[in-house]
Every structure is written in structure tokens, then in C-alpha cells.
Amino acid sequence: MKLRKVTAASAVVLALALSATACGGDNKDDDSNGSSGGGGKIKIGIKFDQPGLGLQEPDGGYSGFDVDVATYVAKELGYSSDKIEWVQTKSADRENALARGDVKFIAATYSINDERKQKVDFAGPYLLAHQDLLVKSDSDISKGTDLNGKNLCSVTGSTSAQNVQKSIAPKANLRENSGYSECIAALQSGAVDAVTTDDSILAGFAAQDKYKGQFKLAGLKLSNENYGVGVKKGDTATVTKINDALKKMVSDGSWKKAVEANFGPAGYKNEPAPAIGNIVK
């Protein structure tokens, strides 16, 4: 009888210890990657240097269309804006950031393509952009082939740089930087003749007060870029939840308001909202 009492007491202690451990593990998961709502935080990957899309403001805040989309999605997942931890996610590190669990999802001008779909899952698409060129206002570059023999800048790991090298202007002198702000500075100084990436990104830079009147969009639709929300490979439950949130954002008018607020000042003519949940090739 005595042995039974000791065993039962030990079992109770063990059960309590396991329960405390489990609770501690759940909280840690919530704080580290935002696996669920209910008081924890969620880490979201965005760009910090893209005006109109993902920009860290001088006061420490964040602005842009991707920020607005991510904030709306997070709210639908159960996280208020003060529970979001924004993580700078550069183009070349997006897949690794998701694989490592550094962030729960990424909304960072993340174009969906077959190569990336082998490594991550996507929700969306939530915006259709087109690859274009940003040039100086007096430039005579008017088509893609004009880039042959010219100095062109893009960002390491972007689909835009790959597209130019493969099919648009194979003789262009391509310069790759870690961020678009470096490319814009190079264009301003004359170190490069053009910057290539999505028209939405270029429009955001061109609309900044410090660059106003200096640059122009060439107006070329060199490719279709369907922006998706990147999620860790195999996390289909989160993909479904994000798709539901994006559909709601479009249906209640929040998507349109975000487009007008972030791109309207640059005169950017956006495409209609794409069919969310229809991941294109």
C-alpha cells in the first residue's frame, strides 16, 4: 500500500511537470514564429527598402502595400498590429528564412515561379505586377533590347535579373546589389543606365520626393509577376487561412484602398486583383 501511494504521488508530480513543459513549449512557439494567435507574437518577413511596398520609416514604423496586406492577414490569423514583429527579408534569403522558421510568412514582392514552389508554398497571388525599367527622365532607352551594351542594375536573387540575362538583353552589363535602394542611387549617379524590377517597386521609388522628376518608367511589360505570400513548405493549413484572409481583403474593399493609398501618388495603373488561391505557373 505504501509503495502504491509513493507511485501515485510520483505520477502526479510527473504529470504536472510534463504539463508545465508543454505549456512552456507552446508559448515559445507562439513568440518565435507566430504558430497561432492568442496573446503571442508573429514574425513576418517584408522588405525594408521598397517605398510603396515595404519601407522602414525614419520613426521606426513600416509602410507599403505588402505591409498593409501582411497586417490584414495577421489580424485574420488572430494577431493585432502590436503583436507583429517585422523581419527584414532580402530577396536572396527568403527561402532560407522560411525553412529556418525565422518567420511565419513572407509578403515581400515575392513572385511565384516553379523553382520557388519546389522550396516553399504560396498563398495568393495578391497582386499582378510587370517587369519594367526605370531610367533617367531624359533617357532614350525605350525597349528591352536597348539594354544591350548598357549598364543595368537589379537585385541579387530577383527574377528580373534572371529574365534579362536569359531572354531580353543578354549583352547588358548586369550589376547586382543587395537592395533596390543601392540600384536607384547608382542610377541617380549615372553608374548604371537603368534599373529593372517590377513596375510597382519602381513606381514607389520614382514617387519619392527626393527623386521626383528625375526618373521615368519605360512602360514595358517584360514579364508577369504574381506576388504570393510565402509559407514554409508543407504548411498547407496556413496557406488556406491566408488565402481566406486575402479573399476577404478583396471583397470588403480593403485591398483596393491599400492599392490606392500606396501606388496612387505615383500614377501607377495596377491590374485588377488576381484570382486568389489560383497559383499560376
CSV table of C-alpha atoms in Angstrom, one decimal:
chain,number,residue,atom,x,y,z
A,1,MET,CA,0.0,0.0,0.0
A,2,LYS,CA,2.8,2.4,0.9
A,3,LEU,CA,4.5,1.6,-2.4
A,4,ARG,CA,1.3,2.5,-4.3
A,5,LYS,CA,1.0,5.8,-2.5
A,6,VAL,CA,4.5,6.8,-3.5
A,7,THR,CA,4.0,5.7,-7.1
A,8,ALA,CA,0.7,7.7,-7.3
A,9,ALA,CA,2.3,10.8,-5.9
A,10,SER,CA,5.2,10.4,-8.3
A,11,ALA,CA,2.8,10.1,-11.2
A,12,VAL,CA,1.1,13.3,-10.2
A,13,VAL,CA,4.4,15.2,-9.9
A,14,LEU,CA,5.4,13.8,-13.3
A,15,ALA,CA,2.1,14.8,-14.9
A,16,LEU,CA,2.4,18.3,-13.5
A,17,ALA,CA,6.0,18.7,-14.8
A,18,LEU,CA,5.0,17.5,-18.3
A,19,SER,CA,2.1,19.9,-18.3
A,20,ALA,CA,4.3,22.8,-17.4
A,21,THR,CA,6.8,21.8,-20.0
A,22,ALA,CA,4.1,21.6,-22.7
A,23,CYS,CA,2.8,25.0,-21.8
A,24,GLY,CA,6.2,26.5,-21.9
A,25,GLY,CA,6.8,25.0,-25.3
A,26,ASP,CA,3.6,26.3,-26.7
A,27,ASN,CA,4.4,29.8,-25.6
A,28,LYS,CA,7.8,29.6,-27.0
A,29,ASP,CA,6.4,28.6,-30.4
A,30,ASP,CA,3.9,31.5,-30.4
A,31,ASP,CA,6.7,34.0,-29.6
A,32,SER,CA,9.2,32.7,-32.1
A,33,ASN,CA,7.2,32.2,-35.2
A,34,GLY,CA,3.6,33.0,-34.6
A,35,SER,CA,2.2,29.5,-35.0
A,36,SER,CA,-1.1,30.5,-33.5
A,37,GLY,CA,-3.0,33.5,-32.1
A,38,GLY,CA,-4.0,34.2,-28.5
A,39,GLY,CA,-1.5,36.6,-27.0
A,40,GLY,CA,1.7,35.5,-28.7
A,41,LYS,CA,3.6,37.4,-31.4
A,42,ILE,CA,4.0,36.6,-35.1
A,43,LYS,CA,7.1,37.2,-37.2
A,44,ILE,CA,6.5,38.4,-40.7
A,45,GLY,CA,9.1,38.9,-43.4
A,46,ILE,CA,9.0,42.1,-45.5
A,47,LYS,CA,11.4,44.4,-47.4
A,48,PHE,CA,12.6,47.4,-45.5
A,49,ASP,CA,13.8,49.4,-48.5
A,50,GLN,CA,10.9,49.5,-51.0
A,51,PRO,CA,8.8,52.6,-51.0
A,52,GLY,CA,5.2,51.9,-51.6
A,53,LEU,CA,5.6,48.2,-50.7
A,54,GLY,CA,7.7,47.6,-47.7
A,55,LEU,CA,9.6,50.5,-46.2
A,56,GLN,CA,11.0,51.1,-42.7
A,57,GLU,CA,10.2,54.8,-41.9
A,58,PRO,CA,12.6,57.1,-40.1
A,59,ASP,CA,10.4,56.9,-37.0
A,60,GLY,CA,10.7,53.1,-36.9
A,61,GLY,CA,7.3,52.4,-38.4
A,62,TYR,CA,6.6,50.5,-41.5
A,63,SER,CA,4.6,51.4,-44.6
A,64,GLY,CA,3.6,50.0,-48.0
A,65,PHE,CA,1.2,47.7,-49.8
A,66,ASP,CA,2.9,44.5,-48.6
A,67,VAL,CA,2.9,45.8,-45.1
A,68,ASP,CA,-0.9,46.5,-45.4
A,69,VAL,CA,-1.6,43.1,-46.8
A,70,ALA,CA,0.5,41.4,-44.1
A,71,THR,CA,-1.1,43.4,-41.3
A,72,TYR,CA,-4.6,42.5,-42.6
A,73,VAL,CA,-3.7,38.8,-42.9
A,74,ALA,CA,-2.1,38.8,-39.4
A,75,LYS,CA,-5.3,40.2,-38.0
A,76,GLU,CA,-7.4,37.5,-39.6
A,77,LEU,CA,-5.0,34.9,-38.1
A,78,GLY,CA,-5.6,36.4,-34.6
A,79,TYR,CA,-2.8,38.9,-34.2
A,80,SER,CA,-3.3,42.6,-33.8
A,81,SER,CA,-0.8,45.0,-35.3
A,82,ASP,CA,1.1,45.4,-32.0
A,83,LYS,CA,1.8,41.7,-32.0
A,84,ILE,CA,3.6,41.7,-35.3
A,85,GLU,CA,7.4,41.6,-35.4
A,86,TRP,CA,8.6,42.7,-38.8
A,87,VAL,CA,11.7,40.9,-40.1
A,88,GLN,CA,13.8,42.3,-42.9
A,89,THR,CA,13.9,39.6,-45.6
A,90,LYS,CA,16.0,40.2,-48.6
A,91,SER,CA,15.3,38.5,-52.0
A,92,ALA,CA,18.2,36.1,-51.8
A,93,ASP,CA,17.3,34.8,-48.3
A,94,ARG,CA,13.5,34.4,-48.5
A,95,GLU,CA,13.5,30.6,-49.0
A,96,ASN,CA,16.1,30.1,-46.2
A,97,ALA,CA,14.2,32.3,-43.8
A,98,LEU,CA,11.0,30.2,-44.2
A,99,ALA,CA,12.9,26.9,-44.0
A,100,ARG,CA,14.7,28.0,-40.8
A,101,GLY,CA,11.4,29.2,-39.2
A,102,ASP,CA,12.7,32.7,-38.8
A,103,VAL,CA,9.2,34.0,-39.9
A,104,LYS,CA,5.7,32.6,-40.2
A,105,PHE,CA,5.1,34.0,-43.6
A,106,ILE,CA,6.7,36.5,-46.1
A,107,ALA,CA,5.0,39.3,-48.0
A,108,ALA,CA,7.9,40.9,-49.8
A,109,THR,CA,7.2,41.3,-53.6
A,110,TYR,CA,7.7,37.5,-53.7
A,111,SER,CA,7.0,36.5,-57.3
A,112,ILE,CA,5.6,32.9,-57.7
A,113,ASN,CA,7.5,30.7,-60.0
A,114,ASP,CA,8.1,26.9,-60.5
A,115,GLU,CA,11.6,27.0,-59.0
A,116,ARG,CA,10.4,28.6,-55.8
A,117,LYS,CA,7.4,26.4,-55.5
A,118,GLN,CA,9.8,23.5,-55.0
A,119,LYS,CA,11.1,25.1,-51.8
A,120,VAL,CA,8.2,27.0,-50.3
A,121,ASP,CA,4.4,27.1,-50.5
A,122,PHE,CA,2.5,30.1,-51.6
A,123,ALA,CA,-0.8,31.7,-50.8
A,124,GLY,CA,-2.3,34.2,-53.2
A,125,PRO,CA,-1.4,35.7,-55.6
A,126,TYR,CA,-2.5,39.0,-54.3
A,127,LEU,CA,-1.0,41.4,-56.9
A,128,LEU,CA,-0.1,41.1,-60.6
A,129,ALA,CA,2.9,43.4,-61.5
A,130,HIS,CA,5.0,43.5,-64.6
A,131,GLN,CA,8.8,43.8,-65.0
A,132,ASP,CA,9.7,47.2,-66.3
A,133,LEU,CA,12.7,49.6,-66.5
A,134,LEU,CA,13.4,52.8,-64.5
A,135,VAL,CA,15.6,55.2,-66.4
A,136,LYS,CA,16.5,58.8,-66.2
A,137,SER,CA,13.9,61.2,-67.4
A,138,ASP,CA,16.0,62.2,-70.5
A,139,SER,CA,17.0,58.6,-71.4
A,140,ASP,CA,16.5,57.2,-74.9
A,141,ILE,CA,16.0,53.6,-73.7
A,142,SER,CA,12.5,52.6,-74.8
A,143,LYS,CA,12.6,48.8,-75.2
A,144,GLY,CA,14.3,45.8,-73.7
A,145,THR,CA,16.9,45.3,-76.4
A,146,ASP,CA,18.1,48.8,-75.9
A,147,LEU,CA,19.8,47.5,-72.7
A,148,ASN,CA,22.4,45.6,-74.8
A,149,GLY,CA,25.7,47.2,-74.1
A,150,LYS,CA,24.2,49.3,-71.3
A,151,ASN,CA,24.8,49.1,-67.6
A,152,LEU,CA,21.8,47.6,-65.9
A,153,CYS,CA,21.1,47.1,-62.1
A,154,SER,CA,18.9,44.7,-60.3
A,155,VAL,CA,18.9,42.8,-57.0
A,156,THR,CA,20.7,39.5,-56.3
A,157,GLY,CA,18.2,36.6,-56.4
A,158,SER,CA,15.4,38.5,-58.2
A,159,THR,CA,13.6,37.0,-61.1
A,160,SER,CA,14.1,40.3,-63.0
A,161,ALA,CA,17.9,39.9,-63.3
A,162,GLN,CA,17.4,36.3,-64.5
A,163,ASN,CA,14.9,37.3,-67.1
A,164,VAL,CA,17.1,40.0,-68.6
A,165,GLN,CA,20.1,37.6,-68.8
A,166,LYS,CA,18.1,34.8,-70.4
A,167,SER,CA,15.9,36.4,-72.9
A,168,ILE,CA,15.7,40.2,-73.0
A,169,ALA,CA,19.2,41.7,-73.3
A,170,PRO,CA,22.0,39.0,-72.9
A,171,LYS,CA,24.7,41.6,-73.7
A,172,ALA,CA,23.6,44.0,-71.0
A,173,ASN,CA,26.3,44.6,-68.3
A,174,LEU,CA,24.4,43.4,-65.3
A,175,ARG,CA,25.2,44.8,-61.8
A,176,GLU,CA,23.5,43.1,-58.9
A,177,ASN,CA,23.2,44.7,-55.5
A,178,SER,CA,21.7,43.5,-52.2
A,179,GLY,CA,18.8,46.1,-52.3
A,180,TYR,CA,16.9,48.3,-54.7
A,181,SER,CA,17.9,51.5,-52.9
A,182,GLU,CA,21.5,50.9,-54.0
A,183,CYS,CA,20.4,50.4,-57.6
A,184,ILE,CA,18.4,53.7,-57.5
A,185,ALA,CA,21.4,55.5,-56.1
A,186,ALA,CA,23.6,54.1,-58.9
A,187,LEU,CA,21.0,55.3,-61.5
A,188,GLN,CA,21.0,58.7,-60.0
A,189,SER,CA,24.8,59.0,-60.1
A,190,GLY,CA,25.0,57.7,-63.7
A,191,ALA,CA,26.8,54.5,-62.7
A,192,VAL,CA,24.1,52.5,-64.4
A,193,ASP,CA,21.7,53.3,-67.2
A,194,ALA,CA,18.6,51.5,-66.0
A,195,VAL,CA,17.2,49.6,-63.1
A,196,THR,CA,14.9,46.6,-63.7
A,197,THR,CA,12.4,45.1,-61.4
A,198,ASP,CA,8.6,45.1,-61.0
A,199,ASP,CA,6.8,48.3,-62.1
A,200,SER,CA,5.2,48.5,-58.7
A,201,ILE,CA,8.6,48.7,-57.0
A,202,LEU,CA,9.9,51.2,-59.5
A,203,ALA,CA,6.9,53.4,-59.2
A,204,GLY,CA,7.3,53.6,-55.5
A,205,PHE,CA,10.9,54.9,-55.8
A,206,ALA,CA,10.0,57.3,-58.6
A,207,ALA,CA,7.3,58.9,-56.5
A,208,GLN,CA,9.6,59.7,-53.6
A,209,ASP,CA,10.1,63.5,-53.1
A,210,LYS,CA,13.9,63.2,-53.3
A,211,TYR,CA,13.7,61.6,-56.8
A,212,LYS,CA,10.6,63.4,-58.2
A,213,GLY,CA,11.1,64.4,-61.8
A,214,GLN,CA,14.5,62.6,-62.2
A,215,PHE,CA,13.3,59.2,-63.4
A,216,LYS,CA,10.6,57.7,-65.6
A,217,LEU,CA,9.1,54.2,-66.2
A,218,ALA,CA,9.8,52.9,-69.7
A,219,GLY,CA,6.3,51.4,-69.6
A,220,LEU,CA,7.3,47.9,-70.8
A,221,LYS,CA,5.6,44.7,-69.7
A,222,LEU,CA,8.6,42.5,-69.9
A,223,SER,CA,7.0,39.8,-67.7
A,224,ASN,CA,4.1,38.9,-65.4
A,225,GLU,CA,5.0,38.9,-61.7
A,226,ASN,CA,2.3,37.4,-59.5
A,227,TYR,CA,3.1,38.3,-55.9
A,228,GLY,CA,2.4,35.5,-53.4
A,229,VAL,CA,2.6,35.1,-49.7
A,230,GLY,CA,5.5,32.7,-49.0
A,231,VAL,CA,4.9,30.0,-46.3
A,232,LYS,CA,7.1,27.1,-45.1
A,233,LYS,CA,6.9,24.1,-47.4
A,234,GLY,CA,4.2,21.7,-46.3
A,235,ASP,CA,2.2,24.2,-44.1
A,236,THR,CA,-1.0,23.8,-46.1
A,237,ALA,CA,-3.2,24.9,-43.1
A,238,THR,CA,-1.5,28.3,-43.0
A,239,VAL,CA,-1.8,28.7,-46.8
A,240,THR,CA,-5.5,28.0,-46.6
A,241,LYS,CA,-6.0,30.6,-43.8
A,242,ILE,CA,-4.0,33.2,-45.6
A,243,ASN,CA,-6.0,32.7,-48.8
A,244,ASP,CA,-9.2,33.1,-46.9
A,245,ALA,CA,-7.9,36.3,-45.4
A,246,LEU,CA,-6.8,37.7,-48.8
A,247,LYS,CA,-10.2,36.9,-50.3
A,248,LYS,CA,-11.9,38.8,-47.5
A,249,MET,CA,-9.5,41.7,-48.0
A,250,VAL,CA,-10.5,42.0,-51.7
A,251,SER,CA,-14.3,41.5,-51.0
A,252,ASP,CA,-14.5,44.1,-48.2
A,253,GLY,CA,-12.7,46.8,-50.2
A,254,SER,CA,-9.5,46.9,-48.1
A,255,TRP,CA,-7.4,45.6,-51.0
A,256,LYS,CA,-8.4,48.4,-53.3
A,257,LYS,CA,-7.9,51.1,-50.6
A,258,ALA,CA,-4.4,49.8,-49.9
A,259,VAL,CA,-3.6,49.9,-53.7
A,260,GLU,CA,-4.8,53.5,-54.0
A,261,ALA,CA,-3.0,54.6,-50.8
A,262,ASN,CA,0.3,53.2,-51.7
A,263,PHE,CA,0.5,53.4,-55.5
A,264,GLY,CA,-1.9,56.2,-56.4
A,265,PRO,CA,0.5,59.1,-55.7
A,266,ALA,CA,2.9,57.7,-58.4
A,267,GLY,CA,0.2,57.3,-61.0
A,268,TYR,CA,0.7,53.6,-61.1
A,269,LYS,CA,-2.0,51.7,-63.0
A,270,ASN,CA,-2.5,48.4,-61.3
A,271,GLU,CA,-4.1,45.3,-62.7
A,272,PRO,CA,-7.3,44.1,-61.1
A,273,ALA,CA,-7.0,41.7,-58.1
A,274,PRO,CA,-5.9,38.3,-59.3
A,275,ALA,CA,-7.8,35.1,-58.5
A,276,ILE,CA,-6.6,34.2,-55.0
A,277,GLY,CA,-5.9,30.6,-54.5
A,278,ASN,CA,-5.1,30.0,-58.2
A,279,ILE,CA,-1.4,29.6,-58.0
A,280,VAL,CA,-0.1,30.3,-61.6
A,281,LYS,CA,2.9,28.8,-63.3
